[in-house]
Amino acid sequence: GATNLNFGDYVQHFMLGILGFTAYFAPLVTFFLMIFAMANKNNFIVWCKIIAIIVVVAIIGIFAHFICYSDFSVYEGNTDWIADFYQNRKGGGVIFGALALFLNSFIGKIGSVFLLIVLLLISFVIITLPLDITGGGGIVIPSTFPKK
């Protein structure tokens, strides 16, 4: 029963209910992104990379939700999905489950998967952009600068 749970179990149940599958790596990603942000707070490219990494985590959560829940028509027109997604602790949890429901209701599952793949590709391009080591916030292409 619930009386045998310690604090860690409550945190785990909460995180899995809210974030679903991504709860296993979201705290670690958040920690590293915070360090990355503090070390590069004035660099625009770094902030674009941080946003892109957050988008990738969201896409993973939405994909996990599409895999775990095949039929969304059960949830249309009611709010039972909130408790269901929280208590099942699978897929994308409440947050990414809500995004999956939203996408599914507007552009369907196939349109959602296509959109998510395009966003994933764009995010990977942004994540792999070279950093400007001078701190100016621009994209540096080394071959364009003469050797000194």
XYZ file of N, CA, C and O in Angstrom:
592
model
N 0.803 -1.198 0.000
C 0.000 0.000 0.000
C 0.839 1.252 0.000
O 2.064 1.197 0.000
N 0.151 2.376 0.044
C 0.819 3.675 0.000
C 1.573 3.968 1.295
O 2.455 4.812 1.307
N 1.260 3.253 2.377
C 1.930 3.528 3.655
C 3.365 3.024 3.671
O 4.159 3.461 4.480
N 3.724 2.104 2.782
C 5.075 1.551 2.764
C 6.028 2.337 1.867
O 7.180 1.964 1.736
N 5.557 3.393 1.238
C 6.390 4.158 0.318
C 7.234 5.169 1.070
O 6.762 5.830 1.999
N 8.506 5.296 0.675
C 9.351 6.329 1.258
C 9.335 7.561 0.353
O 8.665 7.572 -0.684
N 10.077 8.595 0.730
C 10.062 9.850 -0.020
C 10.494 9.650 -1.469
O 9.919 10.230 -2.389
N 11.528 8.842 -1.689
C 12.014 8.586 -3.040
C 10.956 7.958 -3.936
O 10.868 8.274 -5.129
N 10.139 7.064 -3.358
C 9.063 6.438 -4.140
C 8.026 7.474 -4.557
O 7.527 7.427 -5.681
N 7.702 8.403 -3.656
C 6.747 9.462 -4.001
C 7.288 10.353 -5.119
O 6.555 10.723 -6.033
N 8.586 10.698 -5.040
C 9.201 11.517 -6.082
C 9.179 10.773 -7.412
O 8.836 11.346 -8.450
N 9.508 9.477 -7.384
C 9.509 8.674 -8.603
C 8.111 8.599 -9.220
O 7.950 8.796 -10.429
N 7.104 8.338 -8.400
C 5.729 8.265 -8.904
C 5.285 9.603 -9.494
O 4.632 9.649 -10.541
N 5.655 10.698 -8.816
C 5.296 12.030 -9.313
C 5.968 12.315 -10.652
O 5.320 12.745 -11.603
N 7.294 12.071 -10.724
C 8.034 12.352 -11.962
C 7.529 11.498 -13.114
O 7.370 11.993 -14.234
N 7.292 10.208 -12.866
C 6.790 9.336 -13.935
C 5.386 9.742 -14.358
O 5.035 9.654 -15.534
N 4.574 10.205 -13.416
C 3.223 10.650 -13.753
C 3.220 11.920 -14.572
O 2.439 12.073 -15.501
N 4.118 12.832 -14.249
C 4.175 14.111 -14.951
C 4.921 13.993 -16.283
O 4.468 14.483 -17.304
N 6.095 13.335 -16.270
C 6.959 13.301 -17.456
C 6.968 11.974 -18.199
O 7.537 11.883 -19.283
N 6.395 10.933 -17.611
C 6.390 9.625 -18.265
C 7.803 9.087 -18.417
O 8.656 9.235 -17.540
N 8.076 8.475 -19.574
C 9.364 7.844 -19.858
C 10.540 8.803 -19.695
O 11.615 8.403 -19.237
N 10.347 10.067 -20.037
C 11.452 11.028 -19.987
C 11.888 11.348 -18.561
O 12.938 11.950 -18.371
N 11.120 10.923 -17.566
C 11.496 11.173 -16.172
C 12.790 10.453 -15.800
O 13.447 10.832 -14.833
N 13.166 9.430 -16.570
C 14.399 8.706 -16.270
C 15.648 9.517 -16.598
O 16.675 9.345 -15.965
N 15.583 10.402 -17.610
C 16.774 11.169 -17.964
C 16.583 12.681 -17.901
O 17.557 13.422 -17.980
N 15.352 13.175 -17.735
C 15.105 14.619 -17.698
C 15.848 15.341 -16.559
O 16.386 16.424 -16.793
N 15.929 14.767 -15.346
C 16.670 15.486 -14.297
C 18.152 15.658 -14.637
O 18.733 16.718 -14.401
N 18.754 14.632 -15.227
C 20.160 14.706 -15.612
C 20.363 15.732 -16.725
O 21.293 16.550 -16.670
N 19.488 15.720 -17.717
C 19.561 16.691 -18.812
C 19.383 18.109 -18.266
O 20.120 19.022 -18.640
N 18.429 18.281 -17.364
C 18.184 19.592 -16.754
C 19.416 20.100 -16.015
O 19.801 21.265 -16.137
N 20.046 19.214 -15.247
C 21.251 19.579 -14.494
C 22.352 20.061 -15.434
O 22.940 21.130 -15.227
N 22.635 19.293 -16.484
C 23.707 19.682 -17.412
C 23.347 20.936 -18.202
O 24.213 21.765 -18.474
N 22.083 21.102 -18.560
C 21.677 22.313 -19.269
C 21.831 23.555 -18.396
O 22.206 24.619 -18.887
N 21.541 23.402 -17.103
C 21.704 24.535 -16.189
C 23.172 24.936 -16.079
O 23.506 26.130 -16.098
N 24.066 23.959 -15.972
C 25.502 24.256 -15.906
C 25.960 24.896 -17.215
O 26.696 25.893 -17.216
N 25.519 24.322 -18.329
C 25.857 24.831 -19.660
C 25.374 26.278 -19.807
O 26.083 27.137 -20.325
N 24.166 26.561 -19.325
C 23.590 27.909 -19.426
C 24.347 28.904 -18.547
O 24.603 30.038 -18.966
N 24.710 28.485 -17.327
C 25.425 29.397 -16.430
C 26.810 29.729 -16.962
O 27.290 30.855 -16.803
N 27.455 28.772 -17.623
C 28.794 29.008 -18.145
C 28.774 29.849 -19.423
O 29.775 30.465 -19.777
N 27.641 29.888 -20.113
C 27.550 30.589 -21.401
C 26.325 31.495 -21.465
O 25.609 31.496 -22.453
N 26.089 32.256 -20.406
C 24.821 32.986 -20.329
C 24.648 34.099 -21.361
O 23.549 34.516 -21.635
N 25.733 34.578 -21.966
C 25.622 35.660 -22.940
C 25.786 35.197 -24.383
O 25.923 36.017 -25.271
N 25.782 33.894 -24.614
C 26.022 33.365 -25.950
C 24.699 32.905 -26.572
O 24.065 31.961 -26.105
N 24.281 33.583 -27.626
C 23.002 33.295 -28.285
C 22.951 31.875 -28.841
O 21.924 31.201 -28.743
N 24.057 31.406 -29.436
C 24.091 30.063 -30.020
C 23.870 29.004 -28.939
O 23.168 28.018 -29.155
N 24.468 29.213 -27.776
C 24.297 28.262 -26.676
C 22.830 28.198 -26.256
O 22.294 27.113 -26.011
N 22.170 29.345 -26.191
C 20.755 29.342 -25.808
C 19.898 28.660 -26.869
O 18.926 27.977 -26.547
N 20.261 28.813 -28.144
C 19.554 28.079 -29.210
C 19.738 26.578 -29.037
O 18.794 25.805 -29.204
N 20.958 26.155 -28.669
C 21.230 24.739 -28.436
C 20.431 24.212 -27.246
O 19.893 23.105 -27.286
N 20.337 25.001 -26.188
C 19.587 24.588 -24.997
C 18.111 24.389 -25.352
O 17.494 23.389 -24.972
N 17.546 25.335 -26.079
C 16.150 25.207 -26.502
C 15.973 23.978 -27.393
O 15.004 23.227 -27.251
N 16.930 23.735 -28.287
C 16.849 22.574 -29.174
C 16.907 21.265 -28.381
O 16.189 20.313 -28.702
N 17.726 21.206 -27.346
C 17.809 19.999 -26.515
C 16.499 19.787 -25.762
O 16.007 18.657 -25.650
N 15.896 20.862 -25.264
C 14.593 20.756 -24.596
C 13.539 20.253 -25.575
O 12.706 19.406 -25.237
N 13.583 20.745 -26.811
C 12.655 20.284 -27.852
C 12.854 18.794 -28.129
O 11.882 18.047 -28.277
N 14.112 18.332 -28.168
C 14.381 16.908 -28.395
C 13.799 16.057 -27.260
O 13.184 15.016 -27.514
N 13.968 16.496 -26.014
C 13.397 15.756 -24.879
C 11.871 15.705 -25.004
O 11.256 14.654 -24.780
N 11.253 16.829 -25.386
C 9.797 16.853 -25.562
C 9.368 15.903 -26.682
O 8.369 15.179 -26.547
N 10.109 15.879 -27.779
C 9.769 15.001 -28.899
C 9.884 13.541 -28.476
O 9.030 12.717 -28.825
N 10.917 13.202 -27.695
C 11.060 11.835 -27.192
C 9.855 11.469 -26.333
O 9.302 10.370 -26.447
N 9.417 12.403 -25.464
C 8.246 12.152 -24.621
C 6.976 11.968 -25.430
O 6.160 11.084 -25.136
N 6.795 12.784 -26.471
C 5.598 12.672 -27.311
C 5.627 11.371 -28.106
O 4.610 10.674 -28.213
N 6.803 11.019 -28.656
C 6.939 9.736 -29.364
C 6.637 8.569 -28.432
O 5.952 7.611 -28.817
N 7.158 8.622 -27.197
C 6.885 7.560 -26.222
C 5.386 7.444 -25.969
O 4.847 6.341 -25.827
N 4.714 8.573 -25.949
C 3.267 8.558 -25.715
C 2.519 7.952 -26.907
O 1.588 7.177 -26.723
N 2.938 8.318 -28.113
C 2.307 7.731 -29.301
C 2.525 6.226 -29.353
O 1.656 5.486 -29.820
N 3.675 5.747 -28.867
C 3.953 4.307 -28.868
C 3.101 3.585 -27.821
O 2.544 2.518 -28.087
N 2.970 4.167 -26.628
C 2.261 3.496 -25.529
C 0.742 3.590 -25.636
O 0.032 2.729 -25.131
N 0.239 4.650 -26.256
C -1.212 4.832 -26.387
C -1.559 4.857 -27.873
O -1.290 5.829 -28.567
N -2.175 3.793 -28.343
C -2.464 3.722 -29.781
C -3.776 4.418 -30.147
O -3.928 4.915 -31.253
N -4.730 4.457 -29.215
C -6.041 5.021 -29.534
C -6.321 6.252 -28.679
O -6.513 6.144 -27.472
N -6.332 7.419 -29.324
C -6.600 8.667 -28.606
C -8.077 9.052 -28.625
O -8.475 9.980 -27.947
N -8.880 8.352 -29.409
C -10.296 8.718 -29.522
C -11.039 8.526 -28.200
O -12.066 9.151 -27.970
N -10.503 7.688 -27.318
C -11.118 7.460 -26.007
C -11.130 8.740 -25.174
O -12.043 8.973 -24.386
N -10.117 9.589 -25.382
C -9.931 10.772 -24.539
C -10.539 12.044 -25.109
O -10.472 13.087 -24.472
N -11.091 11.995 -26.303
C -11.645 13.207 -26.912
C -12.900 13.668 -26.186
O -13.803 12.886 -25.927
N -12.936 14.953 -25.863
C -14.123 15.539 -25.247
C -14.236 15.365 -23.755
O -15.224 15.757 -23.156
N -13.243 14.776 -23.094
C -13.296 14.670 -21.633
C -11.910 14.916 -21.046
O -10.930 15.026 -21.757
N -11.843 14.995 -19.735
C -10.559 15.239 -19.060
C -10.083 14.008 -18.291
O -9.225 14.125 -17.424
N -10.623 12.842 -18.593
C -10.197 11.616 -17.913
C -8.736 11.287 -18.211
O -8.095 10.550 -17.469
N -8.230 11.822 -19.308
C -6.858 11.515 -19.710
C -5.839 11.988 -18.697
O -4.787 11.386 -18.541
N -6.129 13.070 -17.955
C -5.159 13.608 -16.998
C -4.849 12.562 -15.926
O -3.689 12.211 -15.699
N -5.882 12.042 -15.284
C -5.681 11.015 -14.252
C -5.125 9.737 -14.851
O -4.262 9.078 -14.258
N -5.581 9.390 -16.035
C -5.138 8.156 -16.688
C -3.648 8.209 -17.009
O -2.901 7.273 -16.701
N -3.205 9.305 -17.619
C -1.791 9.428 -17.976
C -0.912 9.495 -16.727
O 0.198 8.982 -16.708
N -1.420 10.147 -15.668
C -0.641 10.268 -14.430
C -0.510 8.921 -13.738
O 0.559 8.537 -13.290
N -1.612 8.192 -13.637
C -1.606 6.932 -12.884
C -0.931 5.797 -13.635
O -0.341 4.917 -13.021
N -1.000 5.796 -14.966
C -0.358 4.723 -15.733
C 1.157 4.833 -15.732
O 1.848 3.835 -15.889
N 1.688 6.049 -15.575
C 3.132 6.303 -15.523
C 3.873 5.663 -16.696
O 4.910 5.045 -16.532
N 3.316 5.808 -17.880
C 3.995 5.317 -19.079
C 3.811 6.339 -20.184
O 3.080 7.309 -20.015
N 4.468 6.124 -21.282
C 4.363 7.075 -22.381
C 5.015 8.393 -22.016
O 6.128 8.422 -21.521
N 4.289 9.477 -22.252
C 4.837 10.804 -22.002
C 4.316 11.458 -20.748
O 4.531 12.650 -20.540
N 3.598 10.709 -19.911
C 3.042 11.311 -18.709
C 1.995 12.358 -19.054
O 1.469 12.395 -20.169
N 1.690 13.224 -18.105
C 0.651 14.231 -18.304
C 1.105 15.314 -19.287
O 0.361 15.704 -20.189
N 2.341 15.788 -19.137
C 2.808 16.917 -19.958
C 2.904 16.539 -21.434
O 2.285 17.166 -22.297
N 3.680 15.499 -21.731
C 3.871 15.131 -23.136
C 2.656 14.396 -23.687
O 2.423 14.390 -24.895
N 1.866 13.792 -22.793
C 0.595 13.207 -23.218
C -0.374 14.279 -23.680
O -1.086 14.101 -24.675
N -0.383 15.407 -22.976
C -1.246 16.523 -23.391
C -0.805 17.064 -24.746
O -1.636 17.354 -25.611
N 0.518 17.183 -24.948
C 1.021 17.640 -26.246
C 0.679 16.639 -27.351
O 0.316 17.034 -28.466
N 0.784 15.346 -27.044
C 0.440 14.313 -28.028
C -1.041 14.374 -28.382
O -1.415 14.273 -29.554
N -1.900 14.552 -27.366
C -3.344 14.685 -27.620
C -3.640 15.912 -28.470
O -4.448 15.861 -29.398
N -2.984 17.022 -28.140
C -3.173 18.267 -28.876
C -2.786 18.088 -30.344
O -3.547 18.437 -31.248
N -1.584 17.544 -30.580
C -1.137 17.319 -31.959
C -2.062 16.349 -32.691
O -2.421 16.571 -33.845
N -2.435 15.266 -32.006
C -3.283 14.245 -32.626
C -4.651 14.801 -33.002
O -5.196 14.451 -34.051
N -5.184 15.698 -32.179
C -6.519 16.243 -32.466
C -6.492 17.229 -33.636
O -7.489 17.396 -34.319
N -5.337 17.882 -33.873
C -5.271 18.856 -34.959
C -4.767 18.290 -36.275
O -5.318 18.612 -37.327
N -3.715 17.479 -36.234
C -3.141 17.010 -37.502
C -3.060 15.494 -37.589
O -2.491 14.968 -38.534
N -3.646 14.779 -36.635
C -3.655 13.319 -36.689
C -2.315 12.728 -36.307
O -1.325 13.430 -36.126
N -2.292 11.395 -36.207
C -1.070 10.715 -35.771
C 0.018 10.777 -36.839
O 1.174 11.048 -36.533
N -0.339 10.569 -38.097
C 0.656 10.583 -39.169
C 1.241 11.992 -39.338
O 2.459 12.165 -39.449
N 0.377 13.005 -39.314
C 0.852 14.391 -39.395
C 1.725 14.752 -38.212
O 2.735 15.450 -38.361
N 1.362 14.259 -37.025
C 2.150 14.537 -35.825
C 3.536 13.919 -35.930
O 4.533 14.565 -35.608
N 3.594 12.661 -36.358
C 4.884 11.986 -36.484
C 5.753 12.708 -37.517
O 6.945 12.930 -37.285
N 5.168 13.110 -38.636
C 5.919 13.847 -39.662
C 6.455 15.163 -39.092
O 7.637 15.490 -39.258
N 5.593 15.932 -38.414
C 6.007 17.204 -37.814
C 7.120 16.995 -36.787
O 8.102 17.745 -36.759
N 6.987 15.956 -35.956
C 7.989 15.703 -34.929
C 9.329 15.303 -35.539
O 10.384 15.712 -35.039
N 9.303 14.533 -36.625
C 10.552 14.156 -37.295
C 11.236 15.395 -37.882
O 12.452 15.572 -37.743
N 10.445 16.291 -38.490
C 11.015 17.530 -39.035
C 11.610 18.383 -37.916
O 12.735 18.893 -38.030
N 10.887 18.527 -36.811
C 11.400 19.298 -35.667
C 12.645 18.659 -35.074
O 13.571 19.357 -34.646
N 12.680 17.324 -35.051
C 13.844 16.611 -34.540
C 15.068 16.869 -35.412
O 16.162 17.144 -34.892
N 14.883 16.840 -36.724
C 15.993 17.117 -37.637
C 16.490 18.555 -37.486
O 17.704 18.802 -37.437
N 15.567 19.505 -37.393
C 15.946 20.910 -37.193
C 16.711 21.072 -35.874
O 17.728 21.760 -35.807
N 16.226 20.412 -34.823
C 16.890 20.487 -33.513
C 18.299 19.925 -33.574
O 19.227 20.500 -32.999
N 18.473 18.792 -34.271
C 19.814 18.209 -34.383
C 20.761 19.123 -35.153
O 21.943 19.211 -34.819
N 20.249 19.814 -36.160
C 21.088 20.770 -36.896
C 21.521 21.902 -35.961
O 22.693 22.289 -35.940
N 20.596 22.414 -35.163
C 20.920 23.494 -34.222
C 21.906 23.014 -33.155
O 22.861 23.719 -32.819
N 21.697 21.800 -32.646
C 22.584 21.264 -31.603
C 24.007 21.090 -32.125
O 24.971 21.318 -31.396
N 24.153 20.736 -33.388
C 25.487 20.487 -33.936
C 26.133 21.730 -34.548
O 27.203 21.622 -35.132
N 25.512 22.896 -34.418
C 26.149 24.134 -34.885
C 27.451 24.355 -34.123
O 27.522 24.088 -32.926
N 28.471 24.894 -34.794
C 29.723 25.178 -34.068
C 29.536 26.370 -33.134
O 28.792 27.297 -33.433
N 30.211 26.310 -32.009
C 30.166 27.428 -31.063
C 31.184 28.485 -31.457
O 32.252 28.180 -31.965
N 30.842 29.735 -31.183
C 31.779 30.838 -31.392
C 32.612 30.961 -30.127
O 32.109 31.382 -29.094
N 33.873 30.600 -30.189
C 34.689 30.613 -28.973
C 35.102 32.023 -28.548
O 35.607 32.214 -27.457
N 34.856 33.024 -29.412
C 35.197 34.405 -29.035
C 34.121 35.030 -28.155
O 34.329 36.088 -27.585
N 32.947 34.410 -28.058
C 31.884 34.936 -27.220
C 31.003 35.943 -27.915
O 30.169 36.570 -27.286
N 31.165 36.138 -29.222
C 30.375 37.126 -29.941
C 28.980 36.653 -30.297
O 28.127 37.446 -30.642
N 28.763 35.369 -30.230
C 27.424 34.850 -30.507
C 27.175 34.537 -31.966
O 26.080 34.175 -32.336
N 28.188 34.644 -32.822
C 28.001 34.336 -34.236
C 28.487 32.943 -34.564
O 29.088 32.267 -33.735
N 28.231 32.501 -35.784
C 28.699 31.201 -36.227
C 30.057 31.393 -36.895
O 30.192 32.164 -37.834
N 31.073 30.702 -36.400
C 32.424 30.843 -36.917
C 32.725 29.688 -37.863
O 32.564 28.532 -37.494
N 33.118 30.015 -39.088
C 33.590 29.005 -40.027
C 35.093 29.239 -40.165
O 35.517 30.234 -40.772
N 35.917 28.370 -39.572
C 37.367 28.632 -39.471
C 38.054 28.879 -40.801
O 38.994 29.666 -40.880
N 37.607 28.273 -41.895
C 38.310 28.409 -43.185
C 38.199 29.825 -43.749
O 38.940 30.165 -44.666
N 37.289 30.651 -43.243
C 37.122 31.990 -43.792
C 38.091 33.008 -43.188
O 38.136 34.138 -43.622
N 38.831 32.604 -42.140
C 39.729 33.544 -41.475
C 41.176 33.237 -41.852
O 41.610 32.092 -41.790
N 41.940 34.288 -42.244
C 43.358 34.035 -42.591
C 44.169 33.673 -41.360
O 43.846 34.110 -40.247
N 45.210 32.876 -41.569
C 46.100 32.499 -40.449
C 46.954 33.698 -40.080
O 47.406 34.456 -40.924
N 47.193 33.868 -38.779
C 47.996 34.996 -38.301
C 49.374 34.511 -37.901
O 49.570 33.464 -37.429
